[in-house]
Every structure is written in C-alpha cells, then in structure tokens.
Coordinates of C-alpha atoms and ligand atoms in Angstrom, one line a residue:
X1 CA 0.0 0.0 0.0
X2 CA 1.2 3.5 -0.8
X3 CA 0.4 6.0 1.9
X4 CA 1.1 9.8 2.0
X5 CA 1.7 10.7 5.6
X6 CA 2.1 14.4 6.6
X7 CA 4.3 14.8 9.6
X8 CA 4.0 17.8 11.8
X9 CA 6.7 17.5 14.5
X10 CA 5.6 20.8 16.2
X11 CA 7.3 22.1 19.4
X12 CA 9.3 20.9 22.4
X13 CA 9.7 17.2 22.4
X14 CA 7.4 16.8 19.4
X15 CA 10.2 16.4 16.9
X16 CA 12.0 13.8 19.0
X17 CA 9.0 11.6 19.7
X18 CA 7.7 11.8 16.1
X19 CA 11.0 10.7 14.8
X20 CA 10.6 7.5 16.8
X21 CA 7.1 6.9 15.4
X22 CA 8.6 7.4 11.9
X23 CA 11.2 4.7 12.6
X24 CA 8.4 2.4 13.7
X25 CA 6.4 3.2 10.5
X26 CA 9.5 2.6 8.3
X27 CA 10.0 -0.8 10.0
X28 CA 6.4 -1.6 9.2
X29 CA 6.8 -0.5 5.6
X30 CA 9.9 -2.7 5.3
X31 CA 8.3 -5.9 6.9
X32 CA 4.9 -5.6 5.2
X33 CA 6.1 -4.2 1.9
X34 CA 4.3 -0.8 2.0
X35 CA 5.5 2.5 0.8
X36 CA 5.1 5.3 3.3
X37 CA 5.9 8.8 1.9
X38 CA 6.6 11.3 4.6
X39 CA 6.3 15.1 4.1
X40 CA 6.9 17.5 6.9
X41 CA 5.1 20.7 7.8
X42 CA 5.5 23.4 10.3
X43 CA 2.9 24.2 13.0
X44 CA 3.0 25.8 16.4
X45 CA 5.6 28.1 18.0
X46 CA 8.2 27.0 15.5
X47 CA 5.9 28.0 12.7
X48 CA 5.2 31.4 14.3
X49 CA 9.0 32.0 14.6
X50 CA 9.6 31.1 11.0
X51 CA 6.5 32.4 9.3
X52 CA 4.6 34.6 11.7
X53 CA 1.6 32.3 11.8
X54 CA 1.0 29.1 13.8
X55 CA -0.5 27.2 10.9
X56 CA 0.9 28.2 7.5
X57 CA -1.3 27.5 4.5
X58 CA 1.5 25.3 3.1
X59 CA 1.1 23.0 6.2
X60 CA -2.7 23.0 6.0
X61 CA -2.6 22.1 2.3
X62 CA -0.1 19.3 2.9
X63 CA -2.4 17.9 5.6
X64 CA -5.5 18.1 3.4
X65 CA -3.8 16.3 0.6
X66 CA -2.3 13.5 2.7
X67 CA -3.9 10.2 3.6
X68 CA -3.1 10.7 7.3
X69 CA -1.4 13.2 9.6
X70 CA 1.0 12.4 12.3
X71 CA 1.4 15.2 14.8
X72 CA 3.9 15.6 17.7
X73 CA 3.1 18.3 20.2
X74 CA 2.4 22.1 20.5
X75 CA 3.2 24.9 22.9
X76 CA 6.1 26.9 24.2
X77 CA 6.6 28.6 27.6
X78 CA 7.2 32.0 26.1
X79 CA 3.5 32.0 25.1
X80 CA 2.2 30.3 28.2
X81 CA 3.7 33.0 30.4
X82 CA 2.1 35.9 28.5
X83 CA -1.7 35.6 28.1
X84 CA -1.8 39.0 26.3
X85 CA -0.2 37.6 23.1
X86 CA -2.7 37.5 20.2
X87 CA -0.9 34.9 18.1
X88 CA -0.5 31.6 20.0
X89 CA 0.9 28.1 19.0
X90 CA -2.3 26.3 20.1
X91 CA -4.3 28.3 17.6
X92 CA -2.5 26.3 14.9
X93 CA -3.8 23.0 16.2
X94 CA -7.3 24.2 16.8
X95 CA -7.4 25.7 13.3
X96 CA -6.1 22.5 11.8
X97 CA -8.7 20.4 13.7
X98 CA -11.5 22.8 12.4
X99 CA -10.2 23.0 8.8
X100 CA -9.9 19.3 8.5
X101 CA -13.2 18.7 10.2
X102 CA -11.7 16.4 12.8
X103 CA -14.8 16.2 15.0
X104 CA -14.1 12.9 16.7
X105 CA -11.2 12.5 19.0
X106 CA -10.6 9.0 20.3
X107 CA -8.4 8.5 23.4
X108 CA -7.9 4.9 24.5
X109 CA -6.9 4.5 28.2
X110 CA -5.5 1.1 29.4
X111 CA -3.9 0.0 32.6
X112 CA -0.9 -1.9 31.2
X113 CA -0.2 -4.9 33.5
X114 CA 3.5 -4.1 33.5
X115 CA 3.0 -0.5 34.6
X116 CA 0.3 -0.9 37.2
X117 CA 2.8 -0.3 40.0
X118 CA 3.7 3.0 38.4
X119 CA 0.3 4.5 38.9
X120 CA -0.3 6.4 42.1
X121 CA -3.7 4.7 42.1
X122 CA -4.3 1.4 43.9
X123 CA -3.6 -1.6 41.8
X124 CA -6.9 -3.4 42.6
X125 CA -8.8 -0.3 41.5
X126 CA -7.1 0.1 38.1
X127 CA -6.2 -3.5 37.0
X128 CA -8.2 -4.4 33.9
X129 CA -9.2 -0.9 33.1
X130 CA -9.9 -0.4 29.4
X131 CA -11.7 2.8 28.4
X132 CA -12.2 4.6 25.1
X133 CA -12.9 8.3 25.4
X134 CA -14.8 9.9 22.5
X135 CA -14.2 13.6 22.8
X136 CA -16.0 16.0 20.5
X137 CA -13.2 18.1 19.0
X138 CA -14.5 20.9 16.7
X139 CA -17.3 22.5 18.7
X140 CA -18.2 23.8 22.2
X141 CA -16.4 26.4 24.2
X142 CA -13.1 26.0 22.3
X143 CA -14.7 27.5 19.2
X144 CA -17.3 29.8 20.6
X145 CA -17.3 33.5 20.3
X146 CA -14.6 35.0 22.5
X147 CA -14.9 38.5 23.9
X148 CA -12.9 40.8 26.1
X149 CA -14.5 44.1 27.1
X150 CA -12.7 47.3 26.1
X151 CA -11.5 48.0 29.6
X152 CA -10.2 44.4 29.9
X153 CA -12.3 43.5 33.0
X154 CA -14.9 41.2 31.5
X155 CA -14.2 38.1 29.3
X156 CA -16.6 35.8 27.5
X157 CA -16.3 32.4 25.9
X158 CA -19.5 31.1 24.2
X159 CA -20.4 27.4 24.1
X160 CA -22.6 26.2 21.2
X161 CA -23.5 22.7 20.0
X162 CA -26.0 21.6 17.3
X163 CA -27.9 18.3 17.1
X164 CA -25.9 17.5 14.0
X165 CA -22.5 18.0 15.8
X166 CA -23.7 15.8 18.6
X167 CA -25.2 13.1 16.4
X168 CA -22.2 12.5 14.2
X169 CA -19.9 11.7 17.1
X170 CA -22.5 9.9 19.1
X171 CA -23.0 7.4 16.2
X172 CA -19.3 6.6 16.2
X173 CA -19.3 6.2 20.0
X174 CA -22.3 3.9 19.9
X175 CA -20.6 1.8 17.2
X176 CA -17.4 1.7 19.2
X177 CA -19.4 0.4 22.2
X178 CA -21.0 -2.2 20.1
X179 CA -17.6 -3.6 19.2
X180 CA -16.4 -3.5 22.9
X181 CA -18.3 -4.1 26.2
X182 CA -21.5 -2.5 24.9
X183 CA -21.6 0.3 27.5
X184 CA -21.7 4.0 26.7
X185 CA -21.5 6.7 29.3
X186 CA -22.4 10.2 28.3
X187 CA -20.6 12.7 30.4
X188 CA -22.2 16.2 30.7
X189 CA -23.4 18.9 33.0
X190 CA -27.1 18.7 32.2
X191 CA -28.1 19.9 35.6
X192 CA -26.6 23.3 34.7
X193 CA -25.8 23.7 31.0
X194 CA -28.3 24.1 28.1
X195 CA -25.8 22.6 25.7
X196 CA -25.5 19.5 28.0
X197 CA -29.2 19.1 28.0
X198 CA -29.2 19.1 24.2
X199 CA -26.4 16.4 24.3
X200 CA -28.6 14.3 26.6
X201 CA -31.7 14.6 24.6
X202 CA -29.9 13.9 21.3
X203 CA -27.9 10.9 22.5
X204 CA -30.9 9.4 24.3
X205 CA -33.0 9.6 21.1
X206 CA -30.2 7.8 19.2
X207 CA -30.0 5.0 21.7
X208 CA -33.0 3.2 20.1
X209 CA -30.8 2.5 17.1
X210 CA -28.3 0.7 19.3
X211 CA -30.5 -1.6 21.5
X212 CA -27.5 -3.8 22.4
X213 CA -25.7 -0.8 23.9
X214 CA -26.4 0.2 27.5
X215 CA -26.4 4.0 27.8
X216 CA -25.9 5.8 31.0
X217 CA -25.2 9.3 32.1
X218 CA -22.9 11.0 34.5
X219 CA -22.4 14.7 35.4
X220 CA -18.9 15.7 34.7
X221 CA -17.9 16.4 38.3
X222 CA -19.1 13.0 39.4
X223 CA -17.4 11.4 36.3
X224 CA -14.1 13.0 37.3
X225 CA -14.4 11.3 40.7
X226 CA -15.6 8.0 39.4
X227 CA -12.7 7.8 37.0
X228 CA -10.3 7.6 39.9
X229 CA -12.6 5.7 42.3
X230 CA -13.7 3.0 40.0
X231 CA -12.3 3.3 36.4
X232 CA -13.3 -0.3 35.5
X233 CA -17.0 0.7 35.4
X234 CA -16.3 2.6 32.1
X235 CA -16.2 1.2 28.6
X236 CA -16.8 4.0 26.1
X237 CA -17.1 7.6 27.4
X238 CA -18.7 10.2 25.1
X239 CA -18.3 13.8 26.0
X240 CA -18.0 17.4 24.7
X241 CA -14.8 19.1 23.9
X242 CA -13.7 20.8 27.1
X243 CA -14.8 17.9 29.4
X244 CA -13.0 15.4 27.2
X245 CA -9.8 17.5 27.3
X246 CA -9.8 17.5 31.1
X247 CA -11.0 13.9 31.7
X248 CA -8.5 12.4 29.3
X249 CA -5.6 14.0 31.1
X250 CA -7.0 12.7 34.4
X251 CA -7.5 9.3 32.9
X252 CA -3.9 9.1 31.8
X253 CA -2.9 8.6 35.5
X254 CA -4.5 5.2 35.2
X255 CA -2.1 4.1 32.5
X256 CA 0.9 5.0 34.7
X257 CA 2.2 7.8 32.5
X258 CA 0.7 10.4 30.2
X259 CA 3.6 9.4 27.9
X260 CA 1.7 6.4 26.8
X261 CA -1.6 7.9 25.7
X262 CA -2.2 8.1 22.0
X263 CA -5.1 9.6 20.1
X264 CA -6.9 9.6 16.8
X265 CA -8.8 12.6 15.5
X266 CA -11.2 11.6 12.8
X267 CA -13.1 13.6 10.3
X268 CA -15.1 12.9 7.1
X269 CA -12.1 13.1 4.8
X270 CA -9.1 13.4 7.0
X271 CA -7.5 11.9 10.1
X272 CA -4.8 13.0 12.5
X273 CA -2.9 11.0 15.1
X274 CA -1.1 12.5 18.1
X275 CA 0.0 11.8 21.6
X276 CA -2.2 13.4 24.2
X277 CA 0.7 14.8 26.0
X278 CA 2.0 18.3 25.5
X279 CA 5.3 19.7 24.3
X280 CA 7.2 19.1 27.6
X281 CA 9.6 22.0 26.9
X282 CA 11.8 21.2 29.9
X283 CA 12.8 17.9 28.2
X284 CA 13.3 19.3 24.7
X285 CA 16.4 18.0 22.9
X286 CA 17.4 15.9 25.9
X287 CA 16.4 12.6 24.4
X288 CA 14.5 11.6 27.6
X289 CA 10.8 12.0 26.5
X290 CA 8.7 8.9 26.3
X291 CA 8.1 8.2 22.5
X292 CA 5.5 5.4 23.1
X293 CA 2.4 7.7 22.9
X294 CA 3.7 8.9 19.5
X295 CA 4.5 5.3 18.4
X296 CA 1.1 4.1 19.6
X297 CA -0.5 7.0 17.6
X298 CA 1.3 5.7 14.6
X299 CA -0.4 2.3 15.3
X300 CA -3.7 4.0 15.4
X301 CA -2.9 5.6 12.1
X302 CA -2.3 2.1 10.6
X303 CA -5.5 0.8 12.2
X304 CA -7.4 3.7 10.6
X305 CA -6.0 2.7 7.2
X306 CA -7.2 -0.8 7.7
X307 CA -3.7 -2.2 8.3
X308 CA -4.7 -4.2 11.3
X309 CA -1.9 -6.7 11.4
X310 CA 0.6 -3.9 11.0
X311 CA -1.0 -1.9 13.9
X312 CA -0.9 -5.1 15.9
X313 CA 2.9 -5.5 15.2
X314 CA 3.5 -2.0 16.7
X315 CA 1.3 -2.7 19.7
X316 CA 3.2 -5.9 20.3
X317 CA 6.5 -4.2 20.2
X318 CA 5.3 -1.6 22.6
X319 CA 4.1 -4.3 24.9
X320 CA 7.5 -5.9 24.7
X321 CA 9.4 -2.7 25.5
X322 CA 7.2 -2.3 28.6
X323 CA 7.8 -5.9 29.6
X324 CA 11.5 -5.7 29.2
X325 CA 11.7 -2.2 30.8
X326 CA 13.1 -0.7 27.6
X327 CA 11.4 2.6 28.5
X328 CA 12.2 6.2 29.3
X329 CA 12.7 7.7 32.7
X330 CA 9.0 8.6 33.3
X331 CA 8.3 4.8 33.8
X332 CA 11.7 3.4 34.3
X333 CA 13.3 5.4 37.1
X334 CA 16.2 3.2 37.8
X335 CA 17.7 2.3 34.4
X336 CA 16.1 4.5 31.9
X337 CA 16.6 4.3 28.2
X338 CA 16.8 7.3 25.9
X339 CA 13.9 8.4 23.6
X340 CA 15.9 7.3 20.5
X341 CA 16.9 3.9 22.1
X342 CA 13.3 3.1 22.8
X343 CA 12.5 4.0 19.2
X344 CA 15.4 1.8 17.9
X345 CA 14.1 -1.1 20.0
X346 CA 10.6 -0.8 18.7
X347 CA 11.8 -0.6 15.1
X348 CA 14.2 -3.5 15.6
X349 CA 11.4 -5.6 17.2
X350 CA 9.1 -4.9 14.3
X351 CA 11.8 -5.8 11.8
X352 CA 13.0 -8.9 13.5
X353 CA 10.7 -10.3 16.2
X354 CA 12.4 -13.6 16.4
X355 CA 15.6 -11.9 17.5
X356 CA 14.2 -10.2 20.6
X357 CA 16.7 -11.5 23.0
X358 CA 19.6 -10.4 20.8
X359 CA 18.0 -7.0 20.4
X360 CA 17.6 -6.8 24.1
X361 CA 21.2 -7.6 24.7
X362 CA 22.3 -5.1 22.1
X363 CA 20.2 -2.4 23.5
X364 CA 21.5 -3.1 27.0
X365 CA 25.0 -2.9 25.7
X366 CA 24.2 0.5 24.3
X367 CA 22.5 1.6 27.4
X368 CA 25.7 2.3 29.3
X369 CA 26.5 5.0 26.7
X370 CA 23.2 6.8 27.1
X371 CA 23.0 7.3 30.8
Ligands
LIG1 C1 -5.1 18.3 23.8 C2 -4.4 19.6 24.2 C3 -5.0 20.7 23.3 C4 -6.5 20.9 23.6 C5 -4.3 22.1 23.4 C6 -2.8 22.0 23.1 C7 -4.9 23.2 22.6 O1 -4.6 19.9 25.5 O2 -5.1 17.9 22.6 O3 -5.7 17.7 24.7 O4 -6.9 21.5 24.6 O5 -7.3 20.3 22.9
LIG2 MG1 -5.5 18.3 26.6

C-alpha cells in the first residue's frame, strides 16, 4: 500500500518523539512491503517563529492532501507565560482540527499490566481498566465567540452545540461500544448547561438505534471522581470538547504515564494522530521524553488505514518494551533508556521479532552509553 503521511513534529519534544514513530512506521513499511511517503510541515511556536503564523497555508494544504497526519506536540513557555499575546501556537492545532473537520477524538486508556505499579492509584482499582474516550473536537467552548471588554475587565467564551454535531460523534461512540463491552457513558453537566441538555436529549434519542448498547449518564464532576474511584466501570465515554480534554488527562494517570496515551482525531475526509501529552519543553532536545504515545499514535494511524496486522505489530513491540523495561525515565526510574533507544528497539522488534533476545542484549550494551 502506498500512503502519503504528513508529519508535523511541532514544538518541544514533538520532533524527538515523532522521529521514533517514523522509525516504527519505516520498519512496518519494510516488513509488510508498503510505501510510506513522509512530508513534513511546520505548526505551532516553530511556525510562528519562522512564518509569523501558527498554521501556515502550506502545512494546511499538505495535511489536506495527505492520507493521514502524524502530529507531535504544540506549545512553548514563552507563550504560556504571556496571556496577552494575540498569536499563540495552540491556535494552529485548533485551526487544523477545524479546517480538516476532525470532529471525533478517540483516546484509549488502558492499565498496562507491566506498569500498574507506576500508577499512584491502587492496583486493585485500576487493574483491567480499558476505556475509550470519545471527545467532540471541533465545537463547544473551544470554538465559541470570544470577547474581552474594552477595559479588559470582563471576558466571555461562548459554548454552542448543534444536534448535527452531537449526532455524528454519538453514532461513532455507539458503534465503538458495540464492538467493545456495549456500554456507553455520556458525560455532561445537564443539571446546569443548556448545551449539555441538548447532548442528553440527542444521545438518548439515538440509543434506540443501538439496542444492544447500555447507555448511562454522568455529570462531569461525578465522572471526574468515578474515573479515579472505579475506572473499571467505564467502557466508552462520550463527551464534549472541554470535558473530554480534562477527563483524558485525568485518565492518563490510570495508565501509569501520560507518555503512553495516543489519540486519533477523525473527520469525514481526514484523520490526524497525536499523543495526548503536551510539548514538555523542559525535556526538549534531551532525548528523555517517552516516545511510546507517539508510536502508539502511529499504530492508530495504521489501524485507521485498515492495516490491522501492521498496527498489531507495533502494539506488540510496545508491549514488549514495557515488559523488558526498555522505557524512558517517566516509567523506568532506575535504568532509563533514551527516547531514541526506545525508538530503535521498537523498530528492531518490528523488523525482527524472532531476535528479541539479541536485540535486548544489544540495547542493554548501548544503554551504558546513554546514561
Ligand atoms: C489536547 C491539548 C489541546 C487541547 C491544546 C494543546 C490546545 O490539551 O489535545 O488535549 O486543549 O485540545
Ligand atoms: Mg489536553
């Protein structure tokens, strides 16, 4: 299969982790005889520095024309520390999501057996957790009208949702539940917000089309608590943009590290894959950031293209790296591997699964030089 993949490394650790995902994809291309053509584009703080805008048209067009987009991370402290700046890196990502119509953001959260002890949560609470968060991505308060009064003392962010926007993601979430444990939890704030009441009404009326799926509802404040108290009760969570942003970061604690959470953002004609973590500027260029979320995002990209066996090969390699402790310092405190060594291991494992032991020894030999 020939696939055009747009790569947007972005800011901070984005380029380093994306590089590892690219290694994994090249290994897949090699083993399964595919041709992956990569073209890079600028977005975020680096794009502002170079072109004055966070999403240059060139990058947008590259993404529109590609079969899939692999994105790293966005954000830079120089913008975070100054809220008065009008041009911000995040605007690039939001514009890209909107322009590509990526309305459905899927964030899988799993408690990996090998990492359970890393989570600050009790093992018996999180063991076996397997949640898929469906976050609406192109509507709600993120994209509402923003206003700041002339004297700078009153600010406003509008939140709007239409039935159409709710239905299109709800269908995907119901279908996901059908292929999983058949449970869908709608998270909203219907006791307070009009938009949430529309979500409830709309999703409830769709439920008749999915009689095999059990639909229940949680207010977002309660959901935030339940996620930590008893995450195993969830199968598919469906929620609006802002709630999904917050709950998915919270849920990452279950997996042991935010450095493991991948995501897919799906639209009608385009799809983008990215780790849910941020640009981690403190680690930029140090070769210490966890590349697994980016590598798992590449696996989601393959899955999206229908390349299931290929996606499975990456998942298996990631599983192996966790088992063998070939991981970065966020999960392997004692003998950490560098970002690039983890990437090398994944690519090696995909290329030559039979030889894992040899790979393992080679990597360990190299380890002394990297710490
Ligand atoms: C995410 C991020 C983004 C968001 C930021 C970088 C704009 O936190 O993808 O979760 O809020 O959607
Ligand atoms: Mg977020």
